[in-house]
Short mmCIF file of C-alpha atoms and ligand atoms in Angstrom, two decimals:
data_model
loop_
_atom_site.label_atom_id
_atom_site.label_comp_id
_atom_site.label_asym_id
_atom_site.label_seq_id
_atom_site.Cartn_x
_atom_site.Cartn_y
_atom_site.Cartn_z
CA MET A 1 -14.85 -20.47 -1.22
CA GLN A 2 -13.98 -20.45 -4.88
CA LYS A 3 -10.38 -20.49 -5.92
CA THR A 4 -9.99 -17.23 -7.83
CA ARG A 5 -7.45 -15.12 -9.65
CA LYS A 6 -6.51 -13.72 -6.17
CA ASP A 7 -4.83 -16.92 -5.36
CA GLU A 8 -3.07 -16.83 -8.69
CA TYR A 9 -1.61 -13.52 -7.88
CA ILE A 10 -0.41 -14.99 -4.57
CA ARG A 11 1.15 -17.96 -6.26
CA ILE A 12 2.85 -15.78 -9.00
CA ALA A 13 4.16 -13.32 -6.42
CA LEU A 14 5.74 -16.08 -4.42
CA GLU A 15 7.08 -18.17 -7.25
CA GLU A 16 8.37 -15.67 -9.75
CA THR A 17 10.40 -12.42 -9.56
CA VAL A 18 7.54 -9.87 -9.66
CA GLU A 19 9.52 -6.85 -8.70
CA TYR A 20 10.96 -4.30 -11.18
CA THR A 21 14.21 -5.48 -12.73
CA GLU A 22 15.29 -2.18 -14.31
CA LYS A 23 14.06 0.38 -11.74
CA THR A 24 14.74 0.95 -8.07
CA ASN A 25 12.40 2.81 -5.49
CA GLY A 26 14.89 5.72 -5.84
CA PHE A 27 15.58 6.06 -2.08
CA GLU A 28 19.19 4.95 -2.65
CA ARG A 29 19.81 8.42 -4.07
CA TYR A 30 19.26 9.97 -0.82
CA GLU A 31 21.10 9.59 2.56
CA LEU A 32 20.36 10.47 6.17
CA GLU A 33 23.38 12.25 7.48
CA TYR A 34 25.22 9.95 9.87
CA LEU A 35 25.66 11.55 13.37
CA ALA A 36 28.57 9.97 15.35
CA PHE A 37 27.51 11.92 18.60
CA PRO A 38 23.75 11.81 18.93
CA ASP A 39 22.32 13.25 22.13
CA ILE A 40 19.62 10.41 22.51
CA ASP A 41 19.14 6.92 23.97
CA PHE A 42 18.15 4.19 21.52
CA ASP A 43 15.63 2.72 23.97
CA LYS A 44 13.83 5.99 24.34
CA LEU A 45 13.07 6.65 20.71
CA ASP A 46 9.44 7.75 20.32
CA THR A 47 8.01 6.32 17.08
CA LYS A 48 4.25 7.16 17.75
CA VAL A 49 2.26 9.17 15.13
CA MET A 50 -1.36 10.05 14.73
CA PHE A 51 -3.01 9.08 11.53
CA ALA A 52 -6.51 10.16 10.67
CA GLY A 53 -7.37 10.54 14.28
CA LYS A 54 -5.90 7.21 15.56
CA GLU A 55 -2.48 6.66 17.18
CA LEU A 56 -0.12 4.22 15.51
CA LYS A 57 2.85 2.97 17.52
CA ILE A 58 5.02 3.18 14.37
CA PRO A 59 4.28 5.06 11.14
CA PHE A 60 3.83 1.85 9.04
CA MET A 61 1.00 0.29 6.98
CA ILE A 62 0.70 -3.01 5.34
CA THR A 63 -0.87 -2.14 2.02
CA ALA A 64 -3.56 -4.15 0.16
CA LEU A 65 -2.81 -7.81 -0.70
CA THR A 66 -5.63 -10.08 -0.84
CA GLY A 67 -8.98 -11.57 0.27
CA GLY A 68 -11.73 -13.58 -1.24
CA THR A 69 -10.42 -17.11 -0.77
CA GLU A 70 -9.52 -19.44 1.99
CA LYS A 71 -5.83 -18.59 1.44
CA GLY A 72 -6.70 -14.80 1.38
CA GLU A 73 -8.60 -15.21 4.76
CA LYS A 74 -5.68 -16.83 6.44
CA ILE A 75 -3.30 -14.14 5.04
CA ASN A 76 -5.47 -11.24 6.20
CA LYS A 77 -6.08 -12.71 9.67
CA ASN A 78 -2.26 -13.20 10.12
CA LEU A 79 -1.44 -9.83 8.96
CA ALA A 80 -4.29 -8.37 11.26
CA LYS A 81 -2.98 -10.10 14.30
CA ALA A 82 0.60 -8.78 13.72
CA CYS A 83 -0.66 -5.27 13.00
CA GLU A 84 -2.67 -5.31 16.21
CA ARG A 85 0.27 -6.34 18.37
CA LEU A 86 2.65 -3.88 16.89
CA GLY A 87 0.28 -0.83 16.37
CA ILE A 88 0.48 -0.70 12.53
CA ALA A 89 -2.15 0.30 10.04
CA MET A 90 -3.53 -2.28 7.50
CA GLY A 91 -5.14 -2.33 4.14
CA LEU A 92 -7.25 -5.31 2.79
CA GLY A 93 -7.14 -6.54 -0.75
CA SER A 94 -9.84 -5.65 -3.32
CA GLN A 95 -13.24 -6.50 -2.06
CA ARG A 96 -14.79 -6.60 -5.62
CA ILE A 97 -15.37 -10.29 -5.27
CA VAL A 98 -17.84 -9.73 -2.42
CA PHE A 99 -20.39 -8.09 -4.85
CA ASP A 100 -20.64 -11.46 -6.71
CA HIS A 101 -19.84 -13.84 -3.85
CA PRO A 102 -21.11 -12.47 -0.49
CA GLU A 103 -19.89 -15.57 1.20
CA THR A 104 -16.34 -14.30 0.76
CA LEU A 105 -16.98 -11.27 3.13
CA ARG A 106 -15.59 -13.35 5.95
CA SER A 107 -12.19 -13.38 4.32
CA PHE A 108 -12.00 -9.53 4.84
CA TYR A 109 -13.43 -9.40 8.20
CA VAL A 110 -10.50 -9.11 10.66
CA ARG A 111 -11.94 -6.88 13.37
CA HIS A 112 -11.90 -9.65 15.87
CA GLU A 113 -8.06 -10.15 15.31
CA ALA A 114 -7.51 -6.38 15.16
CA PRO A 115 -9.85 -4.38 17.23
CA HIS A 116 -7.73 -1.30 17.40
CA VAL A 117 -5.96 -1.32 14.07
CA PHE A 118 -6.58 1.50 11.51
CA LEU A 119 -8.12 -0.65 8.93
CA PHE A 120 -8.84 0.05 5.23
CA GLY A 121 -11.13 -1.60 2.82
CA ASN A 122 -10.23 -1.63 -0.89
CA LEU A 123 -11.88 -1.15 -4.22
CA GLY A 124 -10.85 0.09 -7.60
CA ILE A 125 -11.94 3.48 -8.86
CA HIS A 126 -13.91 1.85 -11.83
CA HIS A 127 -15.93 -0.11 -9.21
CA LEU A 128 -17.54 3.13 -8.11
CA LYS A 129 -19.06 3.33 -11.60
CA GLU A 130 -19.74 -0.28 -12.02
CA PHE A 131 -21.53 -0.83 -8.64
CA GLY A 132 -22.57 2.65 -7.47
CA PRO A 133 -21.85 4.49 -4.24
CA GLU A 134 -24.22 2.61 -2.00
CA LYS A 135 -22.66 -0.88 -2.51
CA CYS A 136 -19.24 0.65 -2.37
CA LYS A 137 -19.99 2.37 0.97
CA LYS A 138 -21.28 -0.99 2.35
CA VAL A 139 -17.97 -2.71 1.87
CA VAL A 140 -16.52 -0.55 4.51
CA SER A 141 -19.36 -0.94 7.12
CA ASP A 142 -19.55 -4.81 6.53
CA ILE A 143 -16.01 -5.20 7.72
CA GLU A 144 -15.94 -2.52 10.30
CA ALA A 145 -13.13 -0.73 8.54
CA ASP A 146 -12.08 2.77 9.36
CA GLY A 147 -11.82 3.88 5.73
CA LEU A 148 -11.52 2.82 2.19
CA ALA A 149 -8.50 2.77 -0.10
CA ILE A 150 -9.47 3.29 -3.74
CA TYR A 151 -6.87 2.30 -6.25
CA LEU A 152 -6.04 3.86 -9.67
CA ASN A 153 -4.35 1.14 -11.80
CA PRO A 154 -4.85 1.86 -15.47
CA ILE A 155 -1.69 0.02 -16.58
CA HIS A 156 -2.86 -2.99 -14.48
CA GLU A 157 -6.30 -3.09 -15.88
CA VAL A 158 -5.07 -2.73 -19.38
CA SER A 159 -2.55 -5.51 -18.83
CA GLN A 160 -5.18 -7.97 -17.57
CA GLU A 161 -7.05 -10.31 -19.86
CA LYS A 162 -10.26 -9.36 -18.33
CA GLY A 163 -9.42 -5.94 -16.93
CA ASN A 164 -11.55 -2.89 -16.92
CA PRO A 165 -9.69 -0.12 -18.63
CA GLU A 166 -12.65 2.36 -18.84
CA TYR A 167 -11.50 5.38 -17.09
CA SER A 168 -13.52 8.26 -18.65
CA GLY A 169 -15.84 10.13 -16.39
CA LEU A 170 -14.34 8.71 -13.18
CA LYS A 171 -13.14 11.92 -11.71
CA ASN A 172 -16.69 13.20 -11.21
CA ILE A 173 -17.80 9.91 -9.74
CA LEU A 174 -14.90 9.90 -7.35
CA GLU A 175 -15.60 13.55 -6.42
CA GLU A 176 -19.23 12.80 -5.59
CA PHE A 177 -18.32 9.62 -3.67
CA CYS A 178 -15.69 11.39 -1.55
CA ASN A 179 -18.23 14.22 -0.85
CA GLU A 180 -20.88 11.98 0.54
CA VAL A 181 -18.97 9.27 2.42
CA PRO A 182 -18.51 9.57 6.13
CA PHE A 183 -15.20 7.82 6.37
CA PRO A 184 -11.66 8.62 5.13
CA VAL A 185 -10.76 7.72 1.58
CA ILE A 186 -7.22 7.04 0.55
CA ILE A 187 -6.37 7.15 -3.17
CA LYS A 188 -3.61 4.66 -3.96
CA GLU A 189 -1.72 3.26 -6.94
CA THR A 190 -0.75 -0.35 -7.15
CA GLY A 191 2.98 -0.08 -7.83
CA ASN A 192 3.38 2.21 -10.81
CA GLY A 193 3.32 5.47 -8.88
CA LEU A 194 1.45 8.82 -9.08
CA SER A 195 2.97 11.70 -11.00
CA GLU A 196 2.60 15.45 -10.44
CA LYS A 197 -0.06 15.66 -13.23
CA THR A 198 -2.17 12.88 -11.63
CA ALA A 199 -1.87 14.68 -8.28
CA ILE A 200 -3.11 17.86 -9.83
CA LYS A 201 -6.20 16.03 -11.12
CA LEU A 202 -7.00 14.87 -7.56
CA LYS A 203 -6.41 18.29 -6.17
CA ASP A 204 -9.97 19.51 -5.56
CA ILE A 205 -11.30 16.12 -4.43
CA LYS A 206 -12.07 15.55 -0.69
CA ILE A 207 -9.56 12.77 -0.16
CA SER A 208 -7.98 12.03 3.29
CA ALA A 209 -4.68 10.55 2.25
CA ILE A 210 -2.70 9.40 -0.85
CA ASP A 211 -0.58 6.31 -1.07
CA ILE A 212 1.77 6.87 -3.97
CA ALA A 213 2.61 3.23 -4.41
CA GLY A 214 5.60 3.93 -6.74
CA ALA A 215 7.68 1.79 -8.75
CA GLY A 216 10.63 -0.18 -7.55
CA GLY A 217 8.89 -3.09 -5.82
CA THR A 218 5.99 -5.21 -7.07
CA SER A 219 5.03 -4.52 -10.67
CA CYS A 220 1.44 -5.54 -11.46
CA VAL A 221 2.40 -5.64 -15.21
CA ILE A 222 5.10 -8.28 -14.35
CA MET A 223 2.48 -10.32 -12.46
CA GLU A 224 0.23 -10.09 -15.55
CA TYR A 225 3.16 -11.12 -17.80
CA TYR A 226 3.64 -14.36 -15.94
CA LEU A 227 -0.15 -14.99 -15.70
CA ALA A 228 -0.71 -14.43 -19.46
CA LYS A 229 -1.44 -17.70 -21.15
CA CYS A 230 -0.40 -16.90 -24.78
CA SER A 231 2.95 -15.85 -26.02
CA SER A 232 1.44 -12.87 -28.16
CA ARG A 233 0.16 -11.35 -24.96
CA LYS A 234 3.48 -11.62 -23.29
CA LYS A 235 5.09 -9.96 -26.25
CA ILE A 236 2.57 -7.00 -26.06
CA LEU A 237 3.31 -6.53 -22.33
CA LYS A 238 7.04 -6.84 -22.42
CA PRO A 239 7.90 -3.17 -23.04
CA PHE A 240 5.74 -2.13 -19.96
CA LEU A 241 7.29 -4.38 -17.34
CA ASN A 242 9.35 -1.57 -15.89
CA GLN A 243 6.94 1.25 -16.68
CA GLY A 244 6.33 3.49 -13.56
CA ILE A 245 7.43 6.41 -11.47
CA PRO A 246 10.04 5.45 -8.78
CA ALA A 247 8.62 5.73 -5.26
CA ALA A 248 10.93 8.58 -4.12
CA GLU A 249 10.24 10.54 -7.12
CA SER A 250 6.45 10.09 -6.87
CA LEU A 251 6.53 11.00 -3.29
CA LEU A 252 8.18 14.38 -3.97
CA ALA A 253 5.98 15.09 -6.97
CA VAL A 254 2.72 14.42 -5.02
CA ARG A 255 3.92 16.28 -1.94
CA LYS A 256 4.64 19.38 -4.14
CA VAL A 257 0.89 19.33 -5.07
CA PHE A 258 -0.45 18.38 -1.70
CA PRO A 259 1.67 20.17 1.01
CA HIS A 260 -0.51 19.14 3.91
CA ILE A 261 -2.41 15.88 3.20
CA PRO A 262 -1.15 12.69 4.80
CA LEU A 263 0.96 10.80 2.33
CA ILE A 264 1.87 7.10 2.40
CA ALA A 265 5.10 6.28 0.77
CA SER A 266 5.13 2.67 -0.70
CA GLY A 267 6.32 0.68 -3.65
CA GLY A 268 9.63 -1.28 -3.15
CA ILE A 269 10.14 -0.26 0.59
CA ARG A 270 12.19 -3.17 1.78
CA SER A 271 13.99 -1.90 4.79
CA GLY A 272 13.48 0.36 7.84
CA LEU A 273 16.27 2.66 6.47
CA ASP A 274 14.06 3.30 3.39
CA CYS A 275 11.21 3.91 5.75
CA ALA A 276 13.09 6.61 7.61
CA LYS A 277 14.31 8.14 4.32
CA ALA A 278 10.75 8.28 3.17
CA ILE A 279 9.49 10.01 6.17
CA ALA A 280 12.36 12.58 6.03
CA LEU A 281 11.38 13.06 2.39
CA GLY A 282 7.82 14.05 3.25
CA ALA A 283 5.86 10.86 3.96
CA ASP A 284 3.54 10.57 7.01
CA LEU A 285 3.38 6.73 6.85
CA VAL A 286 5.32 4.07 4.87
CA GLY A 287 3.75 1.11 3.37
CA MET A 288 4.72 -2.43 2.34
CA ALA A 289 2.93 -5.44 0.60
CA LEU A 290 5.11 -8.13 -0.99
CA PRO A 291 7.57 -8.53 1.97
CA LEU A 292 4.79 -9.59 4.15
CA LEU A 293 2.93 -12.09 1.80
CA LYS A 294 5.18 -15.07 2.44
CA PRO A 295 5.30 -14.66 6.30
CA ALA A 296 1.50 -14.16 6.36
CA LEU A 297 0.88 -17.60 4.74
CA ILE A 298 2.79 -19.21 7.54
CA SER A 299 1.63 -17.36 10.72
CA SER A 300 1.12 -13.98 12.48
CA GLU A 301 4.45 -14.63 14.32
CA HIS A 302 6.30 -14.66 11.06
CA VAL A 303 4.71 -11.47 9.97
CA GLU A 304 5.55 -10.03 13.30
CA GLU A 305 9.20 -11.14 12.97
CA LYS A 306 9.54 -9.57 9.63
CA LEU A 307 7.88 -6.28 10.81
CA ILE A 308 10.13 -6.21 13.95
CA GLU A 309 13.26 -6.50 11.62
CA ILE A 310 12.09 -3.42 9.70
CA ILE A 311 11.05 -1.58 12.91
CA GLU A 312 14.54 -2.21 14.42
CA GLN A 313 16.17 -0.95 11.18
CA PHE A 314 13.94 2.07 11.25
CA LYS A 315 15.00 2.86 14.89
CA ILE A 316 18.72 2.46 14.02
CA ALA A 317 18.27 4.96 11.23
CA MET A 318 16.57 7.37 13.59
CA PHE A 319 19.22 6.92 16.25
CA THR A 320 22.18 7.42 14.03
CA ALA A 321 20.63 10.43 12.36
CA GLY A 322 20.25 11.90 15.90
CA VAL A 323 16.48 12.22 15.97
CA LYS A 324 14.32 11.12 18.97
CA ASN A 325 10.88 11.24 17.49
CA ILE A 326 8.94 11.32 14.15
CA GLU A 327 8.45 15.08 14.21
CA GLU A 328 12.21 15.49 14.30
CA LEU A 329 12.68 12.89 11.51
CA ARG A 330 10.36 14.78 9.32
CA LYS A 331 12.43 17.87 9.62
CA ILE A 332 15.96 16.67 8.85
CA PRO A 333 17.23 17.35 5.42
CA LEU A 334 18.45 14.45 3.34
CA GLN A 335 21.56 14.50 1.39
CA LYS A 336 21.30 13.73 -2.34
CA ARG A 337 23.96 11.51 -3.69
CA GLY A 338 25.85 12.11 -7.07
C1 FMN B 401 -0.11 -10.46 -4.48
C2 FMN B 401 -0.54 -8.86 -4.52
C3 FMN B 401 -2.00 -8.51 -4.58
C4 FMN B 401 -2.27 -7.23 -4.62
N1 FMN B 401 -3.62 -6.92 -4.59
C5 FMN B 401 -3.99 -5.56 -4.52
C6 FMN B 401 -5.33 -5.21 -4.34
O1 FMN B 401 -6.22 -6.02 -4.35
N2 FMN B 401 -5.53 -3.80 -4.23
C7 FMN B 401 -4.60 -2.90 -4.27
O2 FMN B 401 -4.92 -1.69 -4.04
N3 FMN B 401 -3.35 -3.30 -4.30
C8 FMN B 401 -2.91 -4.54 -4.39
N4 FMN B 401 -1.72 -4.89 -4.53
C9 FMN B 401 -0.61 -3.73 -4.59
C10 FMN B 401 -0.04 -3.39 -3.30
O3 FMN B 401 -0.93 -2.89 -2.36
C11 FMN B 401 1.12 -2.46 -3.42
O4 FMN B 401 0.71 -1.27 -3.90
C12 FMN B 401 2.24 -3.01 -4.37
O5 FMN B 401 2.50 -4.30 -4.23
C13 FMN B 401 3.56 -2.26 -4.14
O6 FMN B 401 4.10 -2.47 -2.86
P1 FMN B 401 5.31 -3.47 -2.65
O7 FMN B 401 6.38 -3.17 -3.61
O8 FMN B 401 5.67 -3.27 -1.11
O9 FMN B 401 4.71 -4.79 -2.88
C14 FMN B 401 -1.28 -6.27 -4.58
C15 FMN B 401 0.06 -6.60 -4.42
C16 FMN B 401 0.47 -7.97 -4.48
C17 FMN B 401 1.86 -8.35 -4.32
#
């Protein structure tokens, strides 16, 4: 399998600080009220949820990271095994590479490791135009995924030396694609967030869920900054390193436009406390990418260990807020700081 830019992203994400330096995910501005006398037992907390017709043991998802290389295959398989054991949903990285290199398909095929996991394939919105609906539909069936996550990433495309920042006419193409496919489509950002205006543009399209992927965690522009070979490119990108809508803000903005659609809150989620706050603020699931990358390069047990840490924090947050299930967590009001 050829060594591609995908491995470069993995290297940069592990070697450099690729997270926002001047912006947080925004969840620190909210607090779950601490209840000193909860009428529940910690061991009896119920964290199950239904998502797009499948039950998850915990409302978490590992969002798109990689695929297409030997390293990517190892990462995807380790993530998949941990998701299967813990009952968490999973997204694969961009499958664009399979169109040119069909032999890379196996790096995305994780059904053997994760027979029950809610699994999402991944393509960019511009790929719908570039490759047409039939090929794009096939990436889902080829890997026996449950659905497809389609990313909107204009700032990332324009930051890349060989990106594809041609976004005109994509709304109609997306609309047609969503009308004809038999599987759920998630629209996601890649760490810069979705605004209210963007959500309004998506309003009439038949999408099944939205992953807001807000600012505060991994910044694709920072990754491109480190990958840029010449100093003039770095100078161009510098003002945009912290450009994006903080995850909490993005979640509220999109929820306003879509009161009922399942929303995934992600971008800079680093603790189970953030996860609980995100659900109380209106998310259905919470997603994470970067924190699982390093463990996934080692083993599925390391991924599991990291996830168990976050699940434990999530349960402590639920217990000390006095809620016994996700339905109750969704209903409690958060207190805004300052
Ligand atoms: C190394 C790396 C590769 C990524 N590749 C993809 C991708 O192929 N497709 C995609 O939709 N998002 C991709 N993302 C974005 C993540 O899915 C996620 O939206 C973003 O990293 C924000 O979440 P985080 O702060 O938890 O990392 C990638 C992120 C990282 C760190």
